[in-house]
């Protein structure tokens, strides 16, 4: 058998005799939300969807791999949410990009739905509106919901969900901690697709990102997630000067492919 790790999109030329393809497919993480002027802490980005799928190899001899990019953090003067991460795929099998964290002008004040959901803004309770994970509706699920925000004095945002756990809810002093990622694939012991931490106002603490996820800002910008972690960016923390506090970018995804020459059989996708 042959194992190939892809950190960017491109084709794999299958080995002669490959009958079955076993995969770990991790999508790009969502970006953290942007805080504008006197708004409070914003939501962390959700981890990208994490799927372990085995399927029959096609007859073409080529395995097509797409590695999804991380979503950009919210970065304008309008309090925008973070962008969702981009889906990753192997042939026709996909995982969903992580949800962007809520920004101060999000209509719902909840994070975006995604592979794992983005965290809510400081004034959104847990479970508000969307922020759900597993947007692809897969079984087993690809990720978990984001966490909820909290009021003063920290006015902190919720964390992004991860591939292995729900994003943490904020407290009145600390942003939510990113939901844990997953290492459920036998192809790699590395834990991918953690959530980004939620932001908070100056004098308080942003939440910690999980498994390469960005930390939330405590009155400063959220930090970026690590490249090829599939984790979410940190949520921005309110700071009146400068008036715009950006969210961190989500981490790009990663795909691992193992070629097997055992007898072909149809597996659930």
mmCIF file of C-alpha atoms in Angstrom:
data_model
loop_
_atom_site.group_PDB
_atom_site.id
_atom_site.type_symbol
_atom_site.label_atom_id
_atom_site.label_comp_id
_atom_site.label_asym_id
_atom_site.label_seq_id
_atom_site.Cartn_x
_atom_site.Cartn_y
_atom_site.Cartn_z
ATOM 1 C CA UNK A 1 0.000 0.000 0.000
ATOM 2 C CA UNK A 2 1.034 3.622 -0.577
ATOM 3 C CA UNK A 3 0.214 6.618 1.651
ATOM 4 C CA UNK A 4 0.279 10.148 0.232
ATOM 5 C CA UNK A 5 -0.227 13.344 2.251
ATOM 6 C CA UNK A 6 -1.463 16.335 0.254
ATOM 7 C CA UNK A 7 -1.070 19.862 1.629
ATOM 8 C CA UNK A 8 -2.262 21.477 -1.611
ATOM 9 C CA UNK A 9 -4.593 20.495 -4.424
ATOM 10 C CA UNK A 10 -3.430 18.167 -7.167
ATOM 11 C CA UNK A 11 -3.816 14.729 -8.690
ATOM 12 C CA UNK A 12 -2.315 11.482 -7.440
ATOM 13 C CA UNK A 13 -1.362 8.859 -10.020
ATOM 14 C CA UNK A 14 -2.606 5.617 -8.516
ATOM 15 C CA UNK A 15 -0.243 2.678 -8.150
ATOM 16 C CA UNK A 16 -0.823 -0.306 -10.391
ATOM 17 C CA UNK A 17 -3.268 -2.667 -8.719
ATOM 18 C CA UNK A 18 -4.952 -0.052 -6.506
ATOM 19 C CA UNK A 19 -8.501 -1.223 -5.869
ATOM 20 C CA UNK A 20 -9.580 0.716 -2.785
ATOM 21 C CA UNK A 21 -8.798 4.243 -1.549
ATOM 22 C CA UNK A 22 -8.808 5.005 2.168
ATOM 23 C CA UNK A 23 -8.860 8.695 3.055
ATOM 24 C CA UNK A 24 -8.734 11.307 5.795
ATOM 25 C CA UNK A 25 -10.275 14.483 4.373
ATOM 26 C CA UNK A 26 -9.927 17.687 6.419
ATOM 27 C CA UNK A 27 -11.413 20.914 5.061
ATOM 28 C CA UNK A 28 -10.212 24.474 5.656
ATOM 29 C CA UNK A 29 -11.083 26.150 8.950
ATOM 30 C CA UNK A 30 -13.307 29.218 9.236
ATOM 31 C CA UNK A 31 -12.030 32.734 9.929
ATOM 32 C CA UNK A 32 -12.668 34.602 13.168
ATOM 33 C CA UNK A 33 -15.205 37.436 13.363
ATOM 34 C CA UNK A 34 -14.376 41.145 13.206
ATOM 35 C CA UNK A 35 -15.146 43.598 16.013
ATOM 36 C CA UNK A 36 -15.934 47.220 15.133
ATOM 37 C CA UNK A 37 -15.648 50.301 17.349
ATOM 38 C CA UNK A 38 -17.227 49.678 20.759
ATOM 39 C CA UNK A 39 -18.572 46.207 20.033
ATOM 40 C CA UNK A 40 -17.352 43.384 22.283
ATOM 41 C CA UNK A 41 -15.500 40.166 21.565
ATOM 42 C CA UNK A 42 -16.326 38.151 18.453
ATOM 43 C CA UNK A 43 -16.654 34.476 17.647
ATOM 44 C CA UNK A 44 -13.811 32.139 16.768
ATOM 45 C CA UNK A 45 -13.860 30.233 13.483
ATOM 46 C CA UNK A 46 -14.990 26.620 13.338
ATOM 47 C CA UNK A 47 -12.699 23.764 12.368
ATOM 48 C CA UNK A 48 -13.037 22.240 8.941
ATOM 49 C CA UNK A 49 -15.003 19.057 8.498
ATOM 50 C CA UNK A 50 -13.038 15.862 9.239
ATOM 51 C CA UNK A 51 -14.055 12.674 7.445
ATOM 52 C CA UNK A 52 -12.608 9.163 7.188
ATOM 53 C CA UNK A 53 -13.973 7.439 4.093
ATOM 54 C CA UNK A 54 -13.021 4.318 2.142
ATOM 55 C CA UNK A 55 -14.258 3.748 -1.406
ATOM 56 C CA UNK A 56 -13.532 1.885 -4.619
ATOM 57 C CA UNK A 57 -10.820 3.332 -6.835
ATOM 58 C CA UNK A 58 -11.910 4.605 -10.241
ATOM 59 C CA UNK A 59 -10.702 3.098 -13.497
ATOM 60 C CA UNK A 60 -8.882 6.223 -14.709
ATOM 61 C CA UNK A 61 -5.807 5.645 -12.551
ATOM 62 C CA UNK A 62 -5.984 9.222 -11.270
ATOM 63 C CA UNK A 63 -7.111 10.282 -7.802
ATOM 64 C CA UNK A 64 -8.232 13.926 -7.759
ATOM 65 C CA UNK A 65 -7.520 15.794 -4.530
ATOM 66 C CA UNK A 66 -8.716 19.270 -3.535
ATOM 67 C CA UNK A 67 -7.294 20.778 -0.340
ATOM 68 C CA UNK A 68 -9.543 23.578 0.891
ATOM 69 C CA UNK A 69 -8.127 26.918 1.961
ATOM 70 C CA UNK A 70 -8.831 28.554 5.310
ATOM 71 C CA UNK A 71 -11.478 31.256 5.505
ATOM 72 C CA UNK A 72 -10.342 34.868 5.836
ATOM 73 C CA UNK A 73 -10.956 36.578 9.158
ATOM 74 C CA UNK A 74 -13.397 39.474 9.194
ATOM 75 C CA UNK A 75 -11.314 42.604 8.488
ATOM 76 C CA UNK A 76 -13.423 45.589 7.455
ATOM 77 C CA UNK A 77 -14.981 48.476 9.339
ATOM 78 C CA UNK A 78 -18.414 46.840 9.142
ATOM 79 C CA UNK A 79 -18.034 44.191 11.839
ATOM 80 C CA UNK A 80 -18.223 41.346 9.333
ATOM 81 C CA UNK A 81 -18.152 37.652 10.221
ATOM 82 C CA UNK A 82 -15.237 35.461 9.276
ATOM 83 C CA UNK A 83 -15.479 33.665 5.958
ATOM 84 C CA UNK A 84 -16.181 29.956 5.881
ATOM 85 C CA UNK A 85 -13.328 27.624 5.032
ATOM 86 C CA UNK A 86 -13.260 25.854 1.675
ATOM 87 C CA UNK A 87 -14.327 22.226 1.208
ATOM 88 C CA UNK A 88 -11.697 19.523 0.703
ATOM 89 C CA UNK A 89 -12.354 16.459 -1.437
ATOM 90 C CA UNK A 90 -10.980 13.238 -2.866
ATOM 91 C CA UNK A 91 -12.680 12.407 -6.167
ATOM 92 C CA UNK A 92 -16.399 12.829 -5.377
ATOM 93 C CA UNK A 93 -16.106 12.587 -1.560
ATOM 94 C CA UNK A 94 -16.031 15.903 0.334
ATOM 95 C CA UNK A 95 -15.746 17.447 3.762
ATOM 96 C CA UNK A 96 -17.240 20.873 4.542
ATOM 97 C CA UNK A 97 -15.330 24.063 5.292
ATOM 98 C CA UNK A 98 -15.505 25.364 8.857
ATOM 99 C CA UNK A 99 -17.995 28.101 9.716
ATOM 100 C CA UNK A 100 -16.835 31.695 10.126
ATOM 101 C CA UNK A 101 -17.066 33.277 13.560
ATOM 102 C CA UNK A 102 -19.735 35.925 14.158
ATOM 103 C CA UNK A 103 -18.890 39.593 13.649
ATOM 104 C CA UNK A 104 -20.402 42.532 15.485
ATOM 105 C CA UNK A 105 -22.819 43.248 12.641
ATOM 106 C CA UNK A 106 -23.909 39.637 12.040
ATOM 107 C CA UNK A 107 -27.673 39.769 11.709
ATOM 108 C CA UNK A 108 -28.135 36.656 13.830
ATOM 109 C CA UNK A 109 -25.144 37.267 16.121
ATOM 110 C CA UNK A 110 -24.420 33.545 15.776
ATOM 111 C CA UNK A 111 -21.510 32.044 13.901
ATOM 112 C CA UNK A 112 -21.843 30.516 10.469
ATOM 113 C CA UNK A 113 -22.747 26.883 10.015
ATOM 114 C CA UNK A 114 -19.996 24.683 8.585
ATOM 115 C CA UNK A 115 -18.061 21.465 8.977
ATOM 116 C CA UNK A 116 -17.796 22.698 12.549
ATOM 117 C CA UNK A 117 -19.774 25.815 13.471
ATOM 118 C CA UNK A 118 -18.348 29.272 14.108
ATOM 119 C CA UNK A 119 -18.564 30.852 17.549
ATOM 120 C CA UNK A 120 -21.245 33.387 18.449
ATOM 121 C CA UNK A 121 -20.708 37.070 19.179
ATOM 122 C CA UNK A 122 -20.654 38.331 22.764
ATOM 123 C CA UNK A 123 -24.387 39.028 22.883
ATOM 124 C CA UNK A 124 -25.573 35.680 21.496
ATOM 125 C CA UNK A 125 -26.490 32.886 23.881
ATOM 126 C CA UNK A 126 -25.430 29.289 23.198
ATOM 127 C CA UNK A 127 -27.443 27.704 20.404
ATOM 128 C CA UNK A 128 -28.635 31.030 19.005
ATOM 129 C CA UNK A 129 -29.850 30.563 15.451
ATOM 130 C CA UNK A 130 -27.250 28.713 13.409
ATOM 131 C CA UNK A 131 -23.569 27.980 14.254
ATOM 132 C CA UNK A 132 -24.238 24.260 13.756
ATOM 133 C CA UNK A 133 -21.591 21.797 12.662
ATOM 134 C CA UNK A 134 -21.906 18.845 10.280
ATOM 135 C CA UNK A 135 -23.482 21.008 7.596
ATOM 136 C CA UNK A 136 -22.979 18.128 5.146
ATOM 137 C CA UNK A 137 -25.320 15.929 7.189
ATOM 138 C CA UNK A 138 -22.818 13.065 7.369
ATOM 139 C CA UNK A 139 -22.808 9.973 9.589
ATOM 140 C CA UNK A 140 -20.491 9.883 11.436
ATOM 141 C CA UNK A 141 -20.577 13.636 11.820
ATOM 142 C CA UNK A 142 -17.777 15.835 10.488
ATOM 143 C CA UNK A 143 -17.804 18.488 13.229
ATOM 144 C CA UNK A 144 -19.611 20.131 16.131
ATOM 145 C CA UNK A 145 -21.404 23.455 16.825
ATOM 146 C CA UNK A 146 -19.756 26.670 17.961
ATOM 147 C CA UNK A 147 -20.082 28.098 21.459
ATOM 148 C CA UNK A 148 -22.112 31.030 22.747
ATOM 149 C CA UNK A 149 -21.073 34.470 23.925
ATOM 150 C CA UNK A 150 -21.409 36.242 27.271
ATOM 151 C CA UNK A 151 -22.055 39.688 28.714
ATOM 152 C CA UNK A 152 -19.967 42.079 30.803
ATOM 153 C CA UNK A 153 -17.492 42.906 31.991
ATOM 154 C CA UNK A 154 -15.546 40.842 29.431
ATOM 155 C CA UNK A 155 -18.235 40.875 26.707
ATOM 156 C CA UNK A 156 -16.544 37.822 25.238
ATOM 157 C CA UNK A 157 -17.330 35.776 22.123
ATOM 158 C CA UNK A 158 -17.882 32.042 21.856
ATOM 159 C CA UNK A 159 -15.366 29.659 20.355
ATOM 160 C CA UNK A 160 -15.551 27.766 17.109
ATOM 161 C CA UNK A 161 -16.510 24.126 17.253
ATOM 162 C CA UNK A 162 -14.017 21.424 16.384
ATOM 163 C CA UNK A 163 -14.126 18.110 14.601
ATOM 164 C CA UNK A 164 -14.140 16.361 17.983
ATOM 165 C CA UNK A 165 -16.049 18.635 20.381
ATOM 166 C CA UNK A 166 -18.403 21.601 20.731
ATOM 167 C CA UNK A 167 -16.813 25.066 20.940
ATOM 168 C CA UNK A 168 -16.542 26.493 24.436
ATOM 169 C CA UNK A 169 -19.007 29.076 25.721
ATOM 170 C CA UNK A 170 -17.566 32.390 26.865
ATOM 171 C CA UNK A 171 -17.695 33.507 30.480
ATOM 172 C CA UNK A 172 -18.117 37.103 31.592
ATOM 173 C CA UNK A 173 -14.319 37.474 31.699
ATOM 174 C CA UNK A 174 -12.819 35.026 29.166
ATOM 175 C CA UNK A 175 -13.584 34.129 25.544
ATOM 176 C CA UNK A 176 -14.652 30.583 24.771
ATOM 177 C CA UNK A 177 -11.952 27.941 24.243
ATOM 178 C CA UNK A 178 -11.869 26.260 20.837
ATOM 179 C CA UNK A 179 -13.564 22.900 20.476
ATOM 180 C CA UNK A 180 -11.135 19.987 20.251
ATOM 181 C CA UNK A 181 -10.214 18.555 16.881
ATOM 182 C CA UNK A 182 -10.038 14.902 15.911
ATOM 183 C CA UNK A 183 -7.417 12.246 15.239
ATOM 184 C CA UNK A 184 -9.895 9.476 14.492
ATOM 185 C CA UNK A 185 -8.243 8.401 11.233
ATOM 186 C CA UNK A 186 -5.812 5.460 11.377
ATOM 187 C CA UNK A 187 -3.790 7.243 8.682
ATOM 188 C CA UNK A 188 -2.360 9.902 11.014
ATOM 189 C CA UNK A 189 -1.985 10.385 14.795
ATOM 190 C CA UNK A 190 -2.100 14.179 14.393
ATOM 191 C CA UNK A 191 -5.163 15.991 15.694
ATOM 192 C CA UNK A 192 -6.673 18.337 13.107
ATOM 193 C CA UNK A 193 -9.622 20.738 12.800
ATOM 194 C CA UNK A 194 -9.838 22.434 16.185
ATOM 195 C CA UNK A 195 -11.884 25.560 16.833
ATOM 196 C CA UNK A 196 -10.612 29.129 17.158
ATOM 197 C CA UNK A 197 -10.923 30.961 20.484
ATOM 198 C CA UNK A 198 -13.436 33.749 21.114
ATOM 199 C CA UNK A 199 -12.391 37.381 21.539
ATOM 200 C CA UNK A 200 -12.911 39.738 24.501
ATOM 201 C CA UNK A 201 -12.659 43.441 25.377
ATOM 202 C CA UNK A 202 -9.426 45.083 26.636
ATOM 203 C CA UNK A 203 -8.375 43.991 30.102
ATOM 204 C CA UNK A 204 -9.881 40.548 29.615
ATOM 205 C CA UNK A 205 -8.659 37.352 28.001
ATOM 206 C CA UNK A 206 -9.410 35.876 24.615
ATOM 207 C CA UNK A 207 -10.080 32.156 24.407
ATOM 208 C CA UNK A 208 -7.414 29.648 23.432
ATOM 209 C CA UNK A 209 -7.611 27.986 20.028
ATOM 210 C CA UNK A 210 -7.438 24.191 19.808
ATOM 211 C CA UNK A 211 -5.037 22.054 17.748
ATOM 212 C CA UNK A 212 -3.469 24.868 15.778
ATOM 213 C CA UNK A 213 -6.520 27.122 15.956
ATOM 214 C CA UNK A 214 -6.035 30.864 16.463
ATOM 215 C CA UNK A 215 -6.406 32.482 19.872
ATOM 216 C CA UNK A 216 -9.092 35.073 20.456
ATOM 217 C CA UNK A 217 -7.954 38.640 20.993
ATOM 218 C CA UNK A 218 -8.311 40.376 24.372
ATOM 219 C CA UNK A 219 -8.741 43.884 22.988
ATOM 220 C CA UNK A 220 -6.560 42.989 19.997
ATOM 221 C CA UNK A 221 -6.877 41.071 16.744
ATOM 222 C CA UNK A 222 -7.487 37.343 16.770
ATOM 223 C CA UNK A 223 -4.532 35.228 15.690
ATOM 224 C CA UNK A 224 -4.333 33.096 12.567
ATOM 225 C CA UNK A 225 -4.661 29.324 12.635
ATOM 226 C CA UNK A 226 -1.711 27.165 11.587
ATOM 227 C CA UNK A 227 -1.328 26.217 7.935
ATOM 228 C CA UNK A 228 -2.737 22.770 7.040
ATOM 229 C CA UNK A 229 -4.279 22.377 10.493
ATOM 230 C CA UNK A 230 -7.863 22.693 9.252
ATOM 231 C CA UNK A 231 -8.495 24.755 12.405
ATOM 232 C CA UNK A 232 -10.399 28.004 12.939
ATOM 233 C CA UNK A 233 -9.037 31.533 13.333
ATOM 234 C CA UNK A 234 -9.338 33.502 16.571
ATOM 235 C CA UNK A 235 -12.134 36.019 17.086
ATOM 236 C CA UNK A 236 -11.292 39.719 17.249
ATOM 237 C CA UNK A 237 -11.486 41.564 20.561
ATOM 238 C CA UNK A 238 -13.044 45.036 20.782
ATOM 239 C CA UNK A 239 -10.581 47.911 20.914
ATOM 240 C CA UNK A 240 -11.762 51.502 20.290
ATOM 241 C CA UNK A 241 -8.347 52.574 18.958
ATOM 242 C CA UNK A 242 -7.894 51.339 16.285
ATOM 243 C CA UNK A 243 -11.610 51.030 15.766
ATOM 244 C CA UNK A 244 -11.353 47.851 13.677
ATOM 245 C CA UNK A 245 -10.091 44.661 15.316
ATOM 246 C CA UNK A 246 -9.794 41.874 12.791
ATOM 247 C CA UNK A 247 -10.424 38.169 13.159
ATOM 248 C CA UNK A 248 -7.712 35.607 12.485
ATOM 249 C CA UNK A 249 -7.598 33.552 9.296
ATOM 250 C CA UNK A 250 -8.561 29.887 9.350
ATOM 251 C CA UNK A 251 -5.984 27.214 8.589
ATOM 252 C CA UNK A 252 -5.941 25.401 5.265
ATOM 253 C CA UNK A 253 -6.981 21.760 5.234
ATOM 254 C CA UNK A 254 -5.056 18.580 4.516
ATOM 255 C CA UNK A 255 -5.826 15.273 2.793
ATOM 256 C CA UNK A 256 -4.243 11.865 3.407
ATOM 257 C CA UNK A 257 -4.765 9.039 0.909
ATOM 258 C CA UNK A 258 -3.870 5.369 1.324
ATOM 259 C CA UNK A 259 -4.068 3.064 -1.698
ATOM 260 C CA UNK A 260 -5.002 -0.563 -1.081
ATOM 261 C CA UNK A 261 -4.858 -3.515 -3.448
ATOM 262 C CA UNK A 262 -7.398 -5.704 -1.629
ATOM 263 C CA UNK A 263 -10.463 -6.992 -3.441
ATOM 264 C CA UNK A 264 -12.837 -4.241 -4.459
ATOM 265 C CA UNK A 265 -16.039 -3.767 -2.437
ATOM 266 C CA UNK A 266 -18.503 -0.896 -2.034
ATOM 267 C CA UNK A 267 -18.184 1.052 1.200
ATOM 268 C CA UNK A 268 -20.548 3.608 2.668
ATOM 269 C CA UNK A 269 -19.836 7.204 1.679
#
